[in-house]
Coordinates of N, CA, C and O in Angstrom, one line a residue:
C26 N 75.5 133.5 -75.0 CA 74.8 133.5 -76.1 C 75.4 132.6 -77.5 O 74.8 132.1 -78.0
A27 N 76.7 132.9 -77.5 CA 77.2 132.4 -78.7 C 77.3 130.6 -78.4 O 77.6 129.9 -79.4
R28 N 77.7 130.6 -77.2 CA 77.9 128.8 -76.8 C 76.5 128.4 -77.2 O 76.5 127.3 -77.5
A29 N 75.5 129.1 -76.9 CA 74.1 128.5 -77.3 C 73.9 128.6 -78.7 O 72.8 128.0 -79.1
G30 N 74.8 128.8 -79.3 CA 74.3 128.8 -80.9 C 73.6 130.2 -81.4 O 73.3 130.0 -82.7
Y31 N 73.6 131.3 -80.8 CA 73.0 132.2 -81.1 C 74.2 133.2 -81.9 O 75.3 133.0 -81.7
G32 N 73.7 133.7 -83.1 CA 74.8 134.9 -83.8 C 75.2 135.9 -82.9 O 74.2 136.2 -81.8
V33 N 76.1 136.7 -83.0 CA 76.6 137.7 -82.4 C 76.7 138.8 -83.2 O 77.3 139.0 -84.2
V34 N 76.1 140.3 -82.9 CA 75.8 141.6 -83.6 C 77.0 142.4 -82.6 O 76.7 142.4 -81.4
L35 N 78.2 142.8 -83.1 CA 79.1 143.8 -82.4 C 78.9 144.9 -82.8 O 78.8 145.2 -84.0
T36 N 78.8 146.2 -82.0 CA 78.6 147.3 -82.6 C 79.4 148.6 -81.7 O 79.4 148.2 -80.3
D37 N 79.8 149.3 -82.4 CA 80.5 150.6 -82.1 C 80.8 151.4 -82.7 O 80.3 151.1 -84.1
A38 N 81.3 152.5 -82.5 CA 81.8 153.7 -83.8 C 82.7 152.9 -84.6 O 83.5 152.2 -84.2
E39 N 82.8 153.6 -85.8 CA 83.6 153.3 -86.8 C 85.0 153.2 -86.7 O 85.6 152.2 -86.7
E40 N 85.6 154.0 -85.7 CA 86.8 154.1 -85.3 C 87.3 153.0 -84.2 O 88.5 153.0 -84.1
K41 N 86.2 152.5 -83.8 CA 86.5 151.3 -82.7 C 86.4 150.0 -83.4 O 86.8 148.9 -82.8
A42 N 86.4 149.9 -85.0 CA 86.1 148.4 -85.5 C 87.5 147.6 -85.3 O 87.2 146.4 -85.3
R43 N 88.6 148.1 -85.1 CA 89.8 147.4 -84.8 C 89.8 146.5 -83.5 O 89.6 145.3 -83.2
S44 N 88.8 147.3 -82.6 CA 88.9 146.6 -81.2 C 87.4 145.5 -81.4 O 87.8 144.4 -80.9
L45 N 86.8 145.8 -82.1 CA 85.5 145.0 -82.3 C 86.1 143.8 -83.2 O 85.9 142.4 -83.0
S46 N 87.3 143.9 -84.2 CA 87.7 142.7 -84.7 C 88.5 142.0 -83.9 O 88.5 140.5 -84.1
E47 N 89.0 142.3 -82.9 CA 89.7 141.7 -81.7 C 88.6 140.9 -81.0 O 89.3 139.8 -80.8
L48 N 87.8 141.5 -80.7 CA 86.7 140.7 -80.0 C 86.1 139.6 -80.8 O 85.9 138.6 -80.2
E49 N 85.9 139.8 -81.8 CA 85.4 138.9 -82.9 C 86.4 137.7 -82.7 O 85.9 136.5 -82.7
S50 N 87.5 137.9 -83.1 CA 88.7 136.9 -83.0 C 88.8 136.1 -81.6 O 88.8 134.7 -81.5
V51 N 88.4 136.9 -80.7 CA 88.4 135.9 -79.2 C 87.2 135.1 -79.2 O 87.4 134.0 -78.7
L52 N 86.1 135.8 -79.6 CA 85.1 135.1 -79.6 C 84.8 133.6 -80.2 O 84.8 132.4 -80.0
Q53 N 85.6 133.9 -81.8 CA 85.9 132.9 -82.6 C 86.8 131.5 -82.2 O 86.5 130.4 -82.2
E54 N 87.8 132.1 -81.3 CA 88.6 131.0 -80.8 C 88.5 130.5 -79.5 O 88.3 129.1 -79.4
E55 N 87.7 131.2 -78.6 CA 87.2 130.6 -77.3 C 85.6 129.7 -77.5 O 85.7 128.6 -77.0
V56 N 84.7 130.2 -78.3 CA 83.5 129.6 -78.5 C 83.5 128.7 -79.8 O 83.0 127.6 -80.0
G57 N 84.3 129.1 -80.7 CA 84.5 128.3 -82.1 C 84.9 127.0 -82.0 O 84.7 125.9 -82.6
R58 N 85.6 126.4 -80.8 CA 86.2 125.3 -80.5 C 84.7 124.3 -80.2 O 84.7 123.1 -80.5
E59 N 83.7 124.9 -79.6 CA 82.6 124.1 -79.1 C 81.4 124.3 -80.3 O 80.7 123.2 -80.7
A60 N 81.5 125.2 -81.0 CA 80.3 125.6 -82.0 C 80.8 126.7 -82.8 O 81.7 127.4 -82.7
A61 N 80.3 126.6 -84.1 CA 80.4 127.5 -85.3 C 79.5 129.1 -84.7 O 78.5 128.9 -84.1
V62 N 80.3 130.0 -84.8 CA 80.0 131.4 -84.2 C 79.8 132.1 -85.4 O 80.9 132.3 -86.1
R63 N 78.6 132.9 -85.4 CA 78.4 133.7 -86.6 C 78.6 135.1 -85.7 O 77.7 135.4 -84.8
V64 N 79.5 136.1 -86.5 CA 79.9 137.3 -85.8 C 79.6 138.3 -86.9 O 80.1 138.1 -88.1
L65 N 78.8 139.2 -86.7 CA 78.7 140.3 -87.7 C 79.2 141.6 -86.9 O 78.6 142.0 -85.7
I66 N 80.0 142.3 -87.5 CA 80.1 143.6 -87.0 C 79.7 144.8 -87.8 O 79.3 144.8 -88.9
V67 N 78.6 145.6 -87.0 CA 77.9 146.5 -87.5 C 78.4 147.8 -87.0 O 78.0 148.1 -85.8
P68 N 79.1 148.7 -87.5 CA 79.6 149.9 -86.9 C 78.6 151.2 -86.7 O 78.3 151.3 -87.9
V69 N 78.2 151.4 -85.7 CA 77.3 152.6 -85.7 C 77.6 153.4 -84.4 O 78.0 152.9 -83.5
K70 N 77.6 154.5 -84.5 CA 77.9 155.5 -83.0 C 76.8 155.9 -82.7 O 75.7 156.3 -83.1
L71 N 76.9 155.6 -81.4 CA 75.6 156.0 -80.5 C 75.6 157.1 -79.8 O 74.8 157.4 -78.6
D72 N 76.4 158.1 -80.2 CA 76.7 159.3 -79.6 C 75.1 159.8 -79.6 O 74.8 160.9 -78.8
D73 N 74.4 159.7 -80.7 CA 73.0 160.5 -80.9 C 72.1 159.3 -80.7 O 71.9 158.4 -81.2
Q74 N 71.8 159.2 -79.3 CA 70.9 158.3 -78.7 C 69.9 157.8 -79.8 O 69.8 156.4 -80.0
T75 N 68.9 158.5 -80.3 CA 67.9 158.1 -81.2 C 68.2 157.6 -82.7 O 67.8 156.7 -83.0
Q76 N 69.2 158.5 -83.2 CA 69.7 158.4 -84.3 C 70.3 157.1 -84.4 O 70.3 156.2 -85.5
G77 N 71.4 157.0 -83.6 CA 72.3 155.8 -83.5 C 71.9 154.8 -83.6 O 71.7 153.5 -84.2
A78 N 70.8 154.3 -82.3 CA 69.9 153.5 -82.0 C 68.8 152.9 -83.3 O 68.9 151.8 -83.6
A79 N 68.5 154.0 -84.1 CA 67.4 153.5 -85.0 C 68.3 153.3 -86.2 O 67.8 152.4 -86.9
L80 N 69.4 153.6 -86.3 CA 70.1 153.1 -87.4 C 70.8 151.8 -87.3 O 70.7 151.0 -88.3
L81 N 71.2 151.4 -86.0 CA 71.5 149.9 -86.0 C 70.2 149.2 -86.1 O 70.4 148.0 -86.8
H82 N 69.4 149.5 -85.6 CA 68.0 148.7 -85.8 C 67.7 148.6 -87.2 O 67.5 147.4 -87.7
R83 N 67.7 149.6 -88.1 CA 67.3 149.7 -89.5 C 68.6 148.7 -90.0 O 68.0 148.0 -91.2
K84 N 69.8 148.6 -89.7 CA 70.7 148.0 -90.4 C 70.3 146.5 -90.4 O 70.7 145.8 -91.3
L85 N 70.1 146.1 -88.9 CA 69.8 144.7 -88.9 C 68.8 144.4 -89.4 O 68.3 143.0 -89.8
M86 N 67.6 145.1 -89.5 CA 66.2 144.8 -90.2 C 66.4 144.5 -91.7 O 66.1 143.6 -92.1
D87 N 67.2 145.5 -92.3 CA 67.8 145.3 -93.6 C 68.4 144.2 -94.0 O 68.3 143.5 -95.0
L88 N 69.2 143.6 -93.2 CA 70.0 142.5 -93.1 C 69.0 141.3 -92.9 O 69.4 139.8 -92.9
D89 N 68.0 141.3 -92.4 CA 67.0 140.4 -92.2 C 67.4 139.5 -90.9 O 67.1 138.1 -90.9
I90 N 68.0 140.4 -90.0 CA 68.5 139.6 -89.0 C 67.4 139.9 -87.4 O 67.1 141.1 -87.2
E91 N 67.1 138.7 -87.2 CA 66.0 138.8 -85.8 C 66.9 138.8 -84.7 O 67.8 137.8 -84.4
V92 N 66.6 139.7 -83.7 CA 67.3 139.9 -82.2 C 66.7 139.2 -81.4 O 65.4 139.4 -81.2
A93 N 67.2 138.1 -80.9 CA 66.4 137.2 -79.8 C 66.8 137.5 -78.5 O 66.0 137.5 -77.5
I94 N 68.2 138.1 -78.2 CA 68.5 138.4 -77.2 C 69.4 139.7 -77.5 O 70.5 139.6 -78.2
L95 N 69.1 140.7 -76.5 CA 69.7 141.9 -76.7 C 70.3 142.1 -75.4 O 70.0 142.3 -74.2
L96 N 71.9 142.4 -75.6 CA 72.6 142.6 -74.5 C 73.2 143.9 -74.7 O 74.1 143.9 -75.7
V97 N 73.4 144.9 -73.8 CA 73.6 146.1 -73.8 C 74.7 146.2 -72.7 O 74.2 146.2 -71.6
A98 N 76.0 146.7 -73.2 CA 76.7 146.7 -71.8 C 76.9 148.4 -71.9 O 77.8 148.9 -72.9
S99 N 76.5 149.1 -71.0 CA 76.3 150.7 -71.1 C 77.4 151.2 -70.3 O 77.5 152.4 -69.9
D100 N 78.8 150.4 -70.1 CA 79.7 151.1 -69.1 C 80.9 151.8 -70.1 O 82.0 151.9 -69.4
T101 N 80.7 152.1 -71.1 CA 81.7 152.2 -72.1 C 82.1 153.6 -72.1 O 83.2 153.9 -72.7
F102 N 81.5 154.4 -71.6 CA 81.6 155.9 -71.9 C 81.5 156.7 -70.6 O 80.3 156.5 -69.6
S103 N 82.7 157.0 -69.9 CA 82.5 157.9 -68.6 C 83.9 158.9 -68.3 O 84.7 158.7 -69.1
Y104 N 83.6 159.4 -67.4 CA 84.9 160.4 -67.1 C 85.1 160.2 -65.7 O 84.5 159.8 -65.0
T105 N 86.5 160.6 -65.4 CA 87.2 160.3 -63.9 C 87.3 161.6 -63.5 O 87.0 162.7 -64.0
G106 N 87.3 161.7 -62.1 CA 87.5 162.9 -61.2 C 86.1 163.4 -60.6 O 85.3 162.8 -60.8
P107 N 86.4 164.4 -60.0 CA 85.3 164.8 -59.2 C 83.9 165.1 -60.0 O 84.2 166.0 -61.2
F108 N 82.8 165.0 -59.7 CA 81.7 165.2 -60.4 C 81.5 166.6 -60.6 O 81.2 167.0 -61.7
L109 N 81.6 167.8 -59.6 CA 81.6 169.0 -59.6 C 82.8 169.6 -60.7 O 82.6 170.7 -61.2
G110 N 83.9 168.8 -61.0 CA 84.7 169.2 -62.2 C 84.4 169.0 -63.4 O 85.1 169.2 -64.3
Q111 N 83.1 168.1 -63.6 CA 83.1 167.7 -64.7 C 82.2 168.7 -65.7 O 81.1 169.4 -64.9
S112 N 82.2 169.2 -66.7 CA 81.5 170.1 -67.8 C 80.1 169.2 -67.9 O 79.9 168.4 -68.0
L113 N 79.0 170.3 -68.1 CA 77.7 169.8 -68.4 C 78.0 169.2 -69.6 O 77.1 168.1 -70.2
K114 N 78.7 169.6 -70.7 CA 78.9 168.9 -71.8 C 79.2 167.3 -71.8 O 78.5 166.4 -72.5
N115 N 80.1 167.2 -70.8 CA 80.7 165.6 -70.5 C 79.5 165.3 -70.1 O 79.3 163.8 -70.4
L116 N 78.8 165.8 -69.2 CA 77.7 165.0 -68.8 C 76.7 164.4 -69.5 O 76.1 163.2 -69.3
D117 N 76.2 165.5 -70.3 CA 75.2 165.3 -71.4 C 75.6 164.1 -72.1 O 74.8 163.3 -72.5
Q118 N 77.0 164.1 -72.8 CA 77.4 163.0 -73.6 C 77.3 161.8 -72.8 O 77.0 160.6 -73.6
M119 N 77.8 161.3 -71.8 CA 77.8 160.5 -71.0 C 76.2 159.7 -70.8 O 76.1 158.6 -71.0
L120 N 75.4 160.6 -70.4 CA 74.0 160.2 -70.2 C 73.3 159.7 -71.5 O 72.6 158.8 -71.6
A121 N 73.6 160.7 -72.5 CA 73.0 160.1 -73.8 C 73.4 158.8 -74.5 O 72.7 158.2 -74.6
R122 N 74.7 158.5 -74.2 CA 75.2 157.6 -74.6 C 74.8 156.1 -73.6 O 74.1 155.0 -74.2
N123 N 75.0 156.1 -72.3 CA 74.9 155.1 -71.4 C 73.2 154.9 -71.0 O 73.1 153.8 -70.7
V124 N 72.6 156.1 -71.1 CA 71.4 156.0 -70.6 C 70.3 156.0 -71.7 O 69.5 155.1 -72.3
G125 N 70.3 157.1 -72.6 CA 69.5 157.3 -74.0 C 69.7 156.4 -74.9 O 68.5 155.7 -75.4
A126 N 70.9 155.9 -75.2 CA 71.0 155.2 -76.4 C 70.6 153.7 -75.8 O 70.1 152.9 -76.7
T127 N 70.9 153.3 -74.8 CA 70.5 151.8 -74.0 C 69.1 152.0 -74.1 O 68.3 150.9 -74.3
S128 N 68.4 153.1 -73.7 CA 67.0 153.1 -73.7 C 66.3 152.8 -75.0 O 65.2 152.1 -75.3
A129 N 66.8 153.6 -75.8 CA 66.2 153.6 -77.3 C 66.5 152.4 -77.8 O 65.7 151.7 -78.8
L130 N 67.7 151.7 -77.7 CA 68.0 150.3 -78.2 C 66.8 149.3 -77.7 O 66.3 148.4 -78.0
C131 N 66.6 149.3 -76.2 CA 65.7 148.3 -75.7 C 64.3 148.6 -76.3 O 63.5 147.6 -76.5
R132 N 63.9 149.8 -76.3 CA 62.4 150.3 -77.1 C 62.4 149.8 -78.2 O 61.3 148.9 -78.7
L133 N 63.2 149.8 -79.3 CA 63.2 149.4 -80.7 C 63.3 147.7 -80.7 O 62.3 147.3 -81.5
F134 N 64.1 147.0 -80.1 CA 64.4 145.6 -80.4 C 63.1 145.2 -79.6 O 62.7 144.0 -79.8
A135 N 62.7 145.6 -78.3 CA 61.7 145.0 -77.4 C 60.4 145.0 -78.2 O 59.4 144.1 -78.2
E136 N 60.1 146.0 -79.1 CA 58.8 145.9 -80.0 C 59.0 144.8 -80.9 O 58.1 144.1 -81.1
D137 N 60.0 144.5 -81.5 CA 60.3 143.2 -82.5 C 60.2 142.0 -81.6 O 59.5 141.2 -82.1
M138 N 60.6 142.0 -80.3 CA 60.5 140.7 -79.5 C 59.1 140.3 -79.3 O 58.6 139.4 -79.3
V139 N 58.6 141.5 -79.0 CA 56.9 141.3 -78.7 C 56.0 140.9 -79.7 O 55.4 139.8 -79.6
K140 N 56.5 141.3 -81.1 CA 55.6 140.8 -82.1 C 56.1 139.3 -82.4 O 55.2 138.6 -83.0
A141 N 57.4 139.3 -82.4 CA 57.7 137.6 -82.5 C 57.2 136.7 -81.3 O 57.1 135.4 -81.7
G142 N 57.0 137.2 -80.2 CA 56.6 136.1 -79.3 C 57.4 135.7 -78.1 O 57.2 134.9 -77.3
Y143 N 58.6 136.3 -78.4 CA 60.0 135.9 -77.7 C 61.4 136.8 -77.6 O 61.1 137.6 -78.7
G144 N 62.1 136.6 -76.9 CA 63.4 137.6 -77.0 C 63.3 138.0 -75.3 O 62.6 137.8 -74.3
R145 N 64.7 138.2 -75.1 CA 65.3 138.5 -73.8 C 66.0 139.8 -74.0 O 66.8 140.1 -75.1
I146 N 66.5 140.9 -72.9 CA 67.0 141.9 -72.9 C 67.9 141.9 -71.6 O 67.3 141.7 -70.4
L147 N 69.1 142.1 -71.9 CA 70.1 141.9 -70.6 C 71.2 143.5 -70.8 O 71.6 143.5 -71.6
L148 N 70.9 144.2 -69.8 CA 71.7 145.2 -69.5 C 72.6 144.9 -68.5 O 72.7 144.5 -67.4
I149 N 73.9 145.4 -69.0 CA 75.0 145.1 -68.0 C 75.5 146.6 -68.3 O 76.0 147.6 -68.9
G150 N 76.2 147.0 -66.7 CA 76.4 148.2 -66.5 C 78.0 148.0 -65.8 O 78.5 147.0 -65.6
A151 N 78.4 149.1 -65.5 CA 80.0 149.3 -64.8 C 80.1 148.7 -63.3 O 79.2 149.3 -62.8
P152 N 80.9 147.7 -63.1 CA 80.9 147.1 -62.0 C 81.3 148.5 -60.9 O 80.7 148.7 -59.6
A153 N 82.0 149.4 -61.3 CA 82.2 150.5 -60.5 C 80.9 151.3 -59.9 O 81.0 152.0 -59.0
G154 N 79.7 151.0 -61.0 CA 78.6 151.9 -60.4 C 77.9 151.2 -59.4 O 76.9 152.1 -58.6
A155 N 78.5 150.1 -58.8 CA 77.6 149.6 -57.7 C 78.7 149.5 -56.3 O 78.2 149.1 -55.7
T156 N 79.7 150.4 -56.8 CA 80.4 150.6 -55.5 C 80.7 152.1 -55.1 O 80.2 153.0 -55.5
P157 N 80.7 152.2 -53.5 CA 80.8 153.7 -53.1 C 81.9 154.4 -53.8 O 82.9 153.8 -54.2
G158 N 81.6 155.7 -53.9 CA 82.5 156.6 -54.5 C 83.8 156.5 -53.6 O 83.9 156.2 -52.7
L159 N 84.9 156.9 -54.5 CA 86.2 156.7 -53.8 C 86.8 158.2 -53.4 O 86.3 159.2 -53.8
P160 N 87.2 158.5 -52.4 CA 87.4 159.8 -51.8 C 88.6 160.5 -52.8 O 89.3 160.0 -53.5
G161 N 88.1 161.7 -53.3 CA 88.6 162.7 -54.1 C 88.5 162.2 -55.6 O 89.0 162.7 -56.4
A162 N 87.5 161.2 -56.0 CA 87.3 160.9 -57.2 C 86.3 161.8 -57.8 O 85.5 162.5 -56.9

């Protein structure tokens, strides 16, 4: 997206802002050679799926930023170990962020895209999700 001239909005929880800044630097370094890259960091916690997604959407609307391509990488929150060893709280948190927040983001931004007459949504999951389970995992 950045190589094609689109601006990039990076979001994660406030405490992860350092890693977002590092990602911004990589984008600027890699893509900046070919084109000017506009990168905006918007810290938003997506643990509360509907409120977090709505807050991100509202912040971008307040900044008058039109999202033409929504790319959601929903593989950032998981637990390891046997499924039956996971607490229900852990499973709820994982589903809220990886499925609930993704769905809420798609719903909010898709409405804007339909009104604008253009837009794309790309969802990216963890490669591990496409592989069979590991024995003992």
